[in-house]
Short mmCIF file of C-alpha atoms in Angstrom, two decimals:
data_model
loop_
_atom_site.label_atom_id
_atom_site.label_comp_id
_atom_site.label_asym_id
_atom_site.label_seq_id
_atom_site.Cartn_x
_atom_site.Cartn_y
_atom_site.Cartn_z
CA MET A 7 179.24 -78.06 247.01
CA GLU A 8 176.89 -79.47 249.67
CA GLY A 9 173.33 -80.78 249.39
CA ILE A 10 171.20 -83.77 250.29
CA GLY A 11 170.89 -85.18 246.87
CA ASN A 12 167.41 -86.06 245.17
CA VAL A 13 164.31 -87.79 245.69
CA ASN A 14 162.92 -90.82 243.89
CA ALA A 15 165.02 -90.01 240.76
CA SER A 16 163.75 -93.20 238.92
CA GLN A 17 160.24 -92.34 239.23
CA ARG A 18 160.48 -88.78 237.52
CA LYS A 19 161.26 -87.57 234.34
CA HIS A 20 161.30 -83.74 234.17
CA ARG A 21 165.00 -82.95 235.95
CA VAL A 22 165.14 -79.78 238.09
CA LEU A 23 168.38 -78.35 239.50
CA PHE A 24 167.69 -76.66 242.69
CA VAL A 25 170.53 -74.22 243.87
CA THR A 26 170.29 -73.13 247.40
CA ASP A 27 172.36 -71.19 250.27
CA ARG A 28 170.20 -72.59 252.97
CA GLY A 29 170.79 -75.42 255.32
CA GLN A 30 169.65 -79.07 255.48
CA ARG A 31 166.33 -78.45 257.17
CA HIS A 32 165.26 -76.13 254.67
CA GLN A 33 166.52 -78.31 251.71
CA ALA A 34 164.57 -81.36 253.18
CA ALA A 35 161.29 -79.52 253.32
CA ALA A 36 161.83 -78.23 249.58
CA LEU A 37 162.45 -81.58 248.46
CA GLU A 38 159.53 -83.17 250.10
CA ALA A 39 157.13 -80.64 248.48
CA ALA A 40 158.54 -81.45 245.10
CA PRO A 41 155.70 -82.87 242.92
CA PRO A 42 156.44 -86.78 241.84
CA GLU A 43 156.56 -85.96 238.00
CA LEU A 44 160.07 -84.06 239.10
CA ASP A 45 163.65 -85.32 239.51
CA VAL A 46 165.13 -82.59 241.92
CA ILE A 47 168.72 -82.51 242.34
CA MET A 48 169.48 -80.23 245.45
CA VAL A 49 173.02 -78.54 245.70
CA ARG A 50 173.94 -76.15 247.89
CA ARG A 51 176.32 -73.11 247.31
CA PRO A 52 178.17 -75.29 244.02
CA SER A 53 181.10 -73.39 242.27
CA ARG A 54 180.37 -72.29 238.71
CA GLU A 55 182.38 -75.18 237.31
CA GLU A 56 180.16 -77.66 238.94
CA LEU A 57 176.91 -75.97 238.04
CA LEU A 58 178.28 -76.33 234.43
CA ARG A 59 178.85 -79.82 234.71
CA LEU A 60 175.42 -80.35 236.17
CA LEU A 61 173.32 -78.25 233.84
CA PRO A 62 173.30 -80.75 230.69
CA GLY A 63 169.87 -82.43 230.65
CA VAL A 64 168.35 -80.07 233.24
CA GLU A 65 164.96 -78.51 231.94
CA PHE A 66 164.45 -76.15 235.13
CA LEU A 67 166.73 -74.28 237.13
CA ILE A 68 165.51 -73.09 240.60
CA SER A 69 167.70 -70.46 242.21
CA GLU A 70 167.25 -69.78 246.03
CA ARG A 71 170.02 -67.36 247.60
CA SER A 72 172.31 -68.03 244.83
CA GLY A 73 174.96 -66.58 242.62
CA ALA A 74 175.03 -65.52 238.89
CA VAL A 75 173.08 -67.04 236.25
CA ASP A 76 174.88 -66.13 233.08
CA ALA A 77 175.15 -66.88 229.22
CA GLY A 78 177.73 -69.63 229.63
CA MET A 79 175.39 -71.69 231.80
CA MET A 80 172.60 -71.43 229.59
CA ALA A 81 174.72 -72.51 226.70
CA VAL A 82 175.69 -75.42 228.24
CA GLY A 83 171.98 -76.21 229.58
CA THR A 84 170.58 -76.58 226.28
CA ARG A 85 167.51 -78.13 227.41
CA LEU A 86 166.64 -75.07 229.95
CA ARG A 87 163.13 -74.24 229.64
CA LEU A 88 162.54 -71.97 232.61
CA ILE A 89 165.07 -70.19 235.51
CA GLN A 90 162.82 -69.45 238.65
CA ARG A 91 164.53 -67.16 241.22
CA LEU A 92 162.91 -67.60 244.55
CA GLY A 93 162.53 -63.79 245.52
CA SER A 94 162.71 -60.46 244.05
CA LEU A 95 166.34 -60.13 243.57
CA THR A 96 167.10 -60.88 239.94
CA TYR A 97 170.17 -58.57 239.04
CA ASP A 98 172.46 -61.60 238.74
CA ILE A 99 170.42 -63.58 235.92
CA ASP A 100 171.25 -62.41 232.72
CA VAL A 101 167.62 -61.85 231.46
CA VAL A 102 168.99 -60.63 227.77
CA ALA A 103 170.79 -64.18 227.52
CA ALA A 104 167.73 -65.85 228.49
CA ARG A 105 165.59 -64.44 226.02
CA VAL A 106 168.03 -65.12 223.10
CA ALA A 107 168.21 -68.44 224.31
CA GLY A 108 164.25 -68.93 224.72
CA VAL A 109 164.25 -69.52 228.19
CA ALA A 110 161.87 -68.13 230.57
CA VAL A 111 162.61 -66.34 233.46
CA SER A 112 160.38 -65.73 236.74
CA ALA A 113 161.06 -64.10 240.08
CA TRP A 114 158.44 -65.84 242.60
CA PRO A 115 157.82 -63.61 245.71
CA VAL A 116 159.09 -65.62 249.01
CA ARG A 117 155.85 -65.22 251.31
CA PRO A 118 158.05 -65.95 254.52
CA ALA A 119 160.63 -63.41 253.57
CA ILE A 120 157.75 -60.74 253.10
CA MET A 121 156.60 -61.81 256.61
CA VAL A 122 159.75 -61.16 258.31
CA ALA A 123 160.63 -57.81 256.89
CA GLU A 124 156.87 -56.75 257.80
CA HIS A 125 157.71 -58.01 261.20
CA VAL A 126 160.89 -55.94 261.30
CA LEU A 127 159.22 -52.84 260.22
CA LEU A 128 156.55 -53.41 263.05
CA GLN A 129 159.16 -54.11 265.58
CA MET A 130 161.10 -50.57 264.43
CA LEU A 131 157.72 -48.68 264.65
CA ALA A 132 156.81 -50.14 267.97
CA LEU A 133 160.31 -49.16 269.82
CA ALA A 134 160.37 -45.89 267.90
CA ARG A 135 156.63 -45.25 269.73
CA ARG A 136 157.31 -46.84 272.81
CA LEU A 137 154.70 -49.05 272.22
CA LYS A 138 154.75 -51.58 275.15
CA GLU A 139 155.15 -48.48 277.70
CA LEU A 140 152.44 -46.48 276.48
CA ALA A 141 150.30 -49.03 276.30
CA ALA A 142 150.88 -49.96 279.48
CA VAL A 143 150.01 -46.40 280.81
CA ALA A 144 146.87 -46.43 279.01
CA ASN A 145 145.62 -49.86 280.31
CA GLU A 146 146.60 -48.49 283.82
CA ALA A 147 143.88 -45.75 283.76
CA GLY A 148 145.61 -44.23 287.10
CA ASP A 149 145.55 -41.04 288.47
CA TRP A 150 147.53 -38.40 286.26
CA GLY A 151 146.86 -35.25 288.12
CA LEU A 152 144.14 -34.07 285.38
CA PRO A 153 140.67 -34.37 285.79
CA ALA A 154 138.96 -36.46 282.96
CA GLN A 155 137.04 -34.51 280.55
CA ARG A 156 134.79 -35.26 277.85
CA THR A 157 136.89 -34.64 274.39
CA ASP A 158 136.01 -32.10 271.66
CA GLU A 159 137.54 -30.16 269.09
CA ASP A 160 139.20 -28.16 271.85
CA THR A 161 138.91 -30.28 274.85
CA PHE A 162 141.70 -33.23 274.96
CA ALA A 163 144.64 -34.23 277.00
CA TYR A 164 147.35 -34.73 274.57
CA ASP A 165 150.26 -37.10 276.01
CA TRP A 166 148.70 -36.94 279.69
CA SER A 167 151.36 -39.33 280.52
CA LEU A 168 154.11 -36.86 279.71
CA ARG A 169 156.25 -39.37 278.32
CA GLN A 170 159.46 -38.34 276.19
CA GLY A 171 161.43 -40.21 273.63
CA ILE A 172 158.82 -41.14 271.10
CA GLU A 173 160.47 -41.07 267.96
CA ALA A 174 159.85 -41.95 264.19
CA VAL A 175 161.07 -43.93 261.24
CA TYR A 176 160.57 -40.67 259.14
CA GLU A 177 163.91 -38.80 258.27
CA SER A 178 165.92 -41.72 259.95
CA THR A 179 169.10 -43.71 259.25
CA VAL A 180 168.03 -47.34 259.09
CA GLY A 181 170.77 -49.91 258.67
CA ILE A 182 170.44 -53.56 257.61
CA LEU A 183 173.11 -56.21 258.46
CA GLY A 184 172.57 -58.85 255.96
CA PHE A 185 171.05 -58.17 252.80
CA GLY A 186 169.05 -60.89 250.80
CA GLU A 187 165.42 -61.23 250.18
CA ILE A 188 164.19 -60.09 253.51
CA GLY A 189 166.59 -56.97 253.63
CA ALA A 190 165.30 -56.42 250.01
CA GLU A 191 161.69 -56.43 251.11
CA LEU A 192 162.50 -54.29 254.24
CA ALA A 193 163.94 -51.75 252.21
CA ARG A 194 160.98 -51.67 250.08
CA ARG A 195 158.80 -51.29 253.06
CA VAL A 196 160.95 -48.69 254.81
CA GLY A 197 161.35 -46.55 251.85
CA GLY A 198 157.79 -46.65 251.10
CA LEU A 199 156.66 -45.66 254.61
CA ALA A 200 158.87 -42.44 254.92
CA PRO A 201 161.78 -40.65 253.67
CA ALA A 202 164.67 -42.37 255.46
CA ARG A 203 168.40 -43.16 254.61
CA ILE A 204 168.79 -46.92 254.21
CA LEU A 205 172.37 -48.33 254.65
CA TYR A 206 172.96 -51.91 254.13
CA HIS A 207 176.11 -54.18 254.56
CA LYS A 208 176.84 -57.44 253.00
CA ARG A 209 179.95 -59.34 252.15
CA ARG A 210 179.78 -57.94 248.26
CA PRO A 211 177.99 -54.98 247.57
CA LEU A 212 175.04 -55.16 245.30
CA PRO A 213 175.29 -53.55 241.53
CA PRO A 214 174.74 -49.98 241.58
CA GLY A 215 171.43 -50.59 239.43
CA ALA A 216 169.95 -52.64 242.13
CA GLU A 217 171.05 -50.37 244.97
CA GLU A 218 169.28 -47.44 242.90
CA GLU A 219 166.16 -49.63 242.35
CA LEU A 220 166.02 -49.96 245.89
CA ARG A 221 167.19 -46.63 247.20
CA ILE A 222 169.73 -48.05 249.26
CA SER A 223 173.66 -47.36 250.21
CA TYR A 224 176.33 -49.91 251.07
CA ALA A 225 178.13 -49.20 254.13
CA SER A 226 181.07 -50.82 255.87
CA LEU A 227 180.33 -52.01 259.47
CA GLU A 228 182.65 -49.24 260.45
CA GLN A 229 180.03 -46.72 258.99
CA ILE A 230 176.76 -48.56 259.59
CA VAL A 231 177.19 -49.20 263.26
CA PRO A 232 177.67 -45.68 264.45
CA GLU A 233 175.46 -44.02 261.96
CA SER A 234 172.28 -45.75 262.27
CA ASP A 235 169.20 -45.00 264.48
CA PHE A 236 167.75 -48.42 263.70
CA LEU A 237 170.14 -51.31 263.51
CA CYS A 238 168.44 -54.46 261.93
CA ASN A 239 170.26 -57.97 262.09
CA LEU A 240 169.03 -60.21 259.52
CA LEU A 241 172.46 -62.03 259.45
CA PRO A 242 172.63 -65.77 258.86
CA TYR A 243 174.57 -68.06 260.93
CA SER A 244 177.80 -69.05 260.41
CA ALA A 245 181.47 -69.16 261.86
CA GLY A 246 182.20 -65.46 260.90
CA THR A 247 178.99 -64.16 262.55
CA ASP A 248 178.70 -66.08 265.49
CA GLY A 249 178.67 -63.75 268.50
CA LEU A 250 179.46 -60.60 266.13
CA ILE A 251 177.08 -58.34 267.93
CA ASN A 252 179.03 -58.60 271.15
CA ALA A 253 179.63 -55.66 273.86
CA ARG A 254 182.38 -53.65 271.79
CA PHE A 255 179.97 -53.79 268.71
CA LEU A 256 177.26 -52.36 270.65
CA ALA A 257 179.21 -49.74 272.21
CA GLY A 258 180.19 -48.56 268.61
CA MET A 259 176.40 -47.89 268.19
CA LYS A 260 174.88 -44.75 268.00
CA PRO A 261 173.56 -43.52 271.76
CA GLY A 262 170.00 -43.64 271.90
CA ALA A 263 169.59 -46.15 268.57
CA PHE A 264 167.45 -48.90 268.52
CA PHE A 265 168.30 -52.39 267.86
CA VAL A 266 166.17 -54.95 265.85
CA SER A 267 167.15 -58.72 265.33
CA ALA A 268 165.51 -61.22 263.01
CA GLY A 269 168.63 -62.85 262.04
CA SER A 270 170.26 -65.67 263.54
CA GLY A 271 169.95 -65.41 267.47
CA SER A 272 173.64 -66.65 267.98
CA VAL A 273 174.91 -63.66 265.95
CA VAL A 274 173.88 -61.48 269.37
CA ASP A 275 175.44 -61.59 272.49
CA GLU A 276 172.34 -61.17 274.63
CA GLY A 277 174.02 -60.42 277.88
CA ALA A 278 175.94 -57.53 276.19
CA LEU A 279 172.68 -56.30 274.68
CA ALA A 280 170.77 -56.36 277.91
CA ALA A 281 173.85 -54.23 279.67
CA ALA A 282 173.53 -51.76 276.88
CA LEU A 283 170.07 -51.41 277.37
CA ARG A 284 170.08 -51.19 281.17
CA ASP A 285 173.03 -48.42 281.16
CA GLY A 286 170.97 -46.40 278.80
CA HIS A 287 173.21 -46.50 275.75
CA LEU A 288 170.37 -48.01 273.58
CA ALA A 289 166.88 -46.64 273.66
CA GLY A 290 165.24 -50.19 272.81
CA ALA A 291 165.73 -53.52 271.31
CA ALA A 292 163.31 -56.02 269.62
CA LEU A 293 163.97 -59.59 269.01
CA ASP A 294 162.44 -62.36 267.28
CA THR A 295 165.35 -64.89 267.48
CA PHE A 296 167.44 -65.98 270.45
CA GLU A 297 171.04 -67.91 271.15
CA TRP A 298 168.66 -70.63 272.95
CA GLU A 299 165.37 -71.40 271.23
CA PRO A 300 162.75 -71.81 273.16
CA ILE A 301 163.93 -69.07 275.01
CA ARG A 302 165.65 -70.05 278.45
CA PRO A 303 164.51 -68.79 281.74
CA ASP A 304 167.76 -67.33 282.20
CA ASN A 305 167.84 -65.17 279.11
CA PRO A 306 169.24 -61.86 280.51
CA LEU A 307 166.81 -60.03 278.38
CA LEU A 308 163.68 -61.45 279.94
CA PRO A 309 163.65 -59.22 283.13
CA LEU A 310 163.91 -56.24 280.82
CA ALA A 311 161.03 -57.43 278.38
CA ARG A 312 158.72 -58.25 281.45
CA ASP A 313 159.09 -54.58 282.77
CA PRO A 314 156.44 -52.41 281.23
CA GLN A 315 159.08 -49.28 281.72
CA THR A 316 161.34 -50.89 279.42
CA ASN A 317 161.60 -50.63 275.66
CA VAL A 318 162.34 -54.33 275.09
CA LEU A 319 160.14 -56.39 272.88
CA LEU A 320 160.65 -60.19 272.48
CA THR A 321 158.57 -62.45 269.99
CA PRO A 322 158.80 -66.24 269.93
CA HIS A 323 160.62 -66.50 266.63
CA VAL A 324 157.59 -66.08 264.71
CA ALA A 325 158.15 -63.34 262.19
CA ALA A 326 157.72 -65.74 259.09
CA GLY A 327 154.43 -66.73 260.82
CA GLY A 328 152.93 -69.10 263.19
CA TRP A 329 153.75 -73.05 262.56
CA LYS A 330 150.39 -73.69 260.94
CA ASP A 331 150.19 -70.29 258.99
CA ASN A 332 153.53 -70.72 257.93
CA ALA A 333 153.44 -74.45 256.83
CA TRP A 334 156.76 -74.97 255.35
CA ARG A 335 155.47 -77.76 253.18
CA THR A 336 152.66 -75.74 251.74
CA ASP A 337 155.14 -72.91 251.02
CA ARG A 338 157.51 -74.98 249.53
CA ARG A 339 155.30 -76.43 247.03
CA GLN A 340 155.02 -73.14 245.54
CA ASP A 341 158.65 -73.48 244.45
CA TYR A 342 157.47 -75.83 241.73
CA GLU A 343 153.93 -74.00 240.69
CA ASN A 344 155.46 -72.39 237.56
CA ILE A 345 157.15 -75.36 236.70
CA LEU A 346 153.86 -77.55 236.73
CA ARG A 347 152.21 -74.46 234.78
CA LEU A 348 154.79 -74.85 232.05
CA LEU A 349 154.50 -78.58 231.79
CA GLU A 350 150.81 -78.15 231.64
CA GLY A 351 150.79 -75.22 229.06
CA ARG A 352 149.43 -72.50 231.63
CA PRO A 353 150.92 -68.99 231.72
CA LEU A 354 153.72 -68.41 234.20
CA LEU A 355 153.02 -66.34 237.39
CA TYR A 356 155.79 -63.47 238.22
CA ARG A 357 157.46 -63.89 234.70
CA ILE A 358 160.08 -61.25 234.00
CA ALA A 359 161.51 -62.75 230.60
#
């Protein structure tokens, strides 16, 4: 179990156990945003035994990217009043046991996760439609060998640039590597946009009920890599994922597939990706994260991104919003909104039990 402790515990009276899977930078932001009347204990990846030891005396449990919350934990946490999941995935919370124990349960939407999912979908659509290349064509307004005519019902010059390779997400296979809150939000948006086969890969498959709700199917790496028309990297950084998407990995992708990355930048071998794009094995790539940030001038993807004739899009790690818009501290204050509502006798938001 890792964590960076609690803040001003002596001045606070309502105990909160904040369970997370995130690094210290995110932990610090969440602790800094805590209201002064709360004694927040932050722990990272605790074992079940550690949770059982910490729960006595806890009134509020915040669960972020963490594991199961079961009846045994509620039996030990006799003072529990609220279990708040940060995100929409609640399959591992025993809601029935919570109702029996009289513990409220809420699922708070994570705005940055939703924004990243929207950004990834934007990347997918832009690659499929070759948006950068076609925008450059239209902006050029050059001589295309056709006289310009005023358009009407029967007069128009459809695709006067004669470009090929314009695709769609419709009826494609979308593969999601790393499936947490962002992956779930992406699956909802892809599924709502068009009929598509959505595959996902993570260390442990979701329960069948969660898969059915999201209309997704689990796939091994050996299946998801060669079958995906769009392969979306949402993997976090770890020793096991460092450099995972290398030349061998990329060579196993379907010829003509699109690669999208909003996960850890260090998961991707950018030189190998540039080579796969130059030789035509991949039809395009869009990245929001990079091995070195800010992006270095010698990044091998930059020459491709600067060429209007290539289907390569780079954005400066803004999928979750700009610095002022994202406002970590503002967003993190929302983690405690329902706790304050309960203490003040106001209705809970996003309550599921």
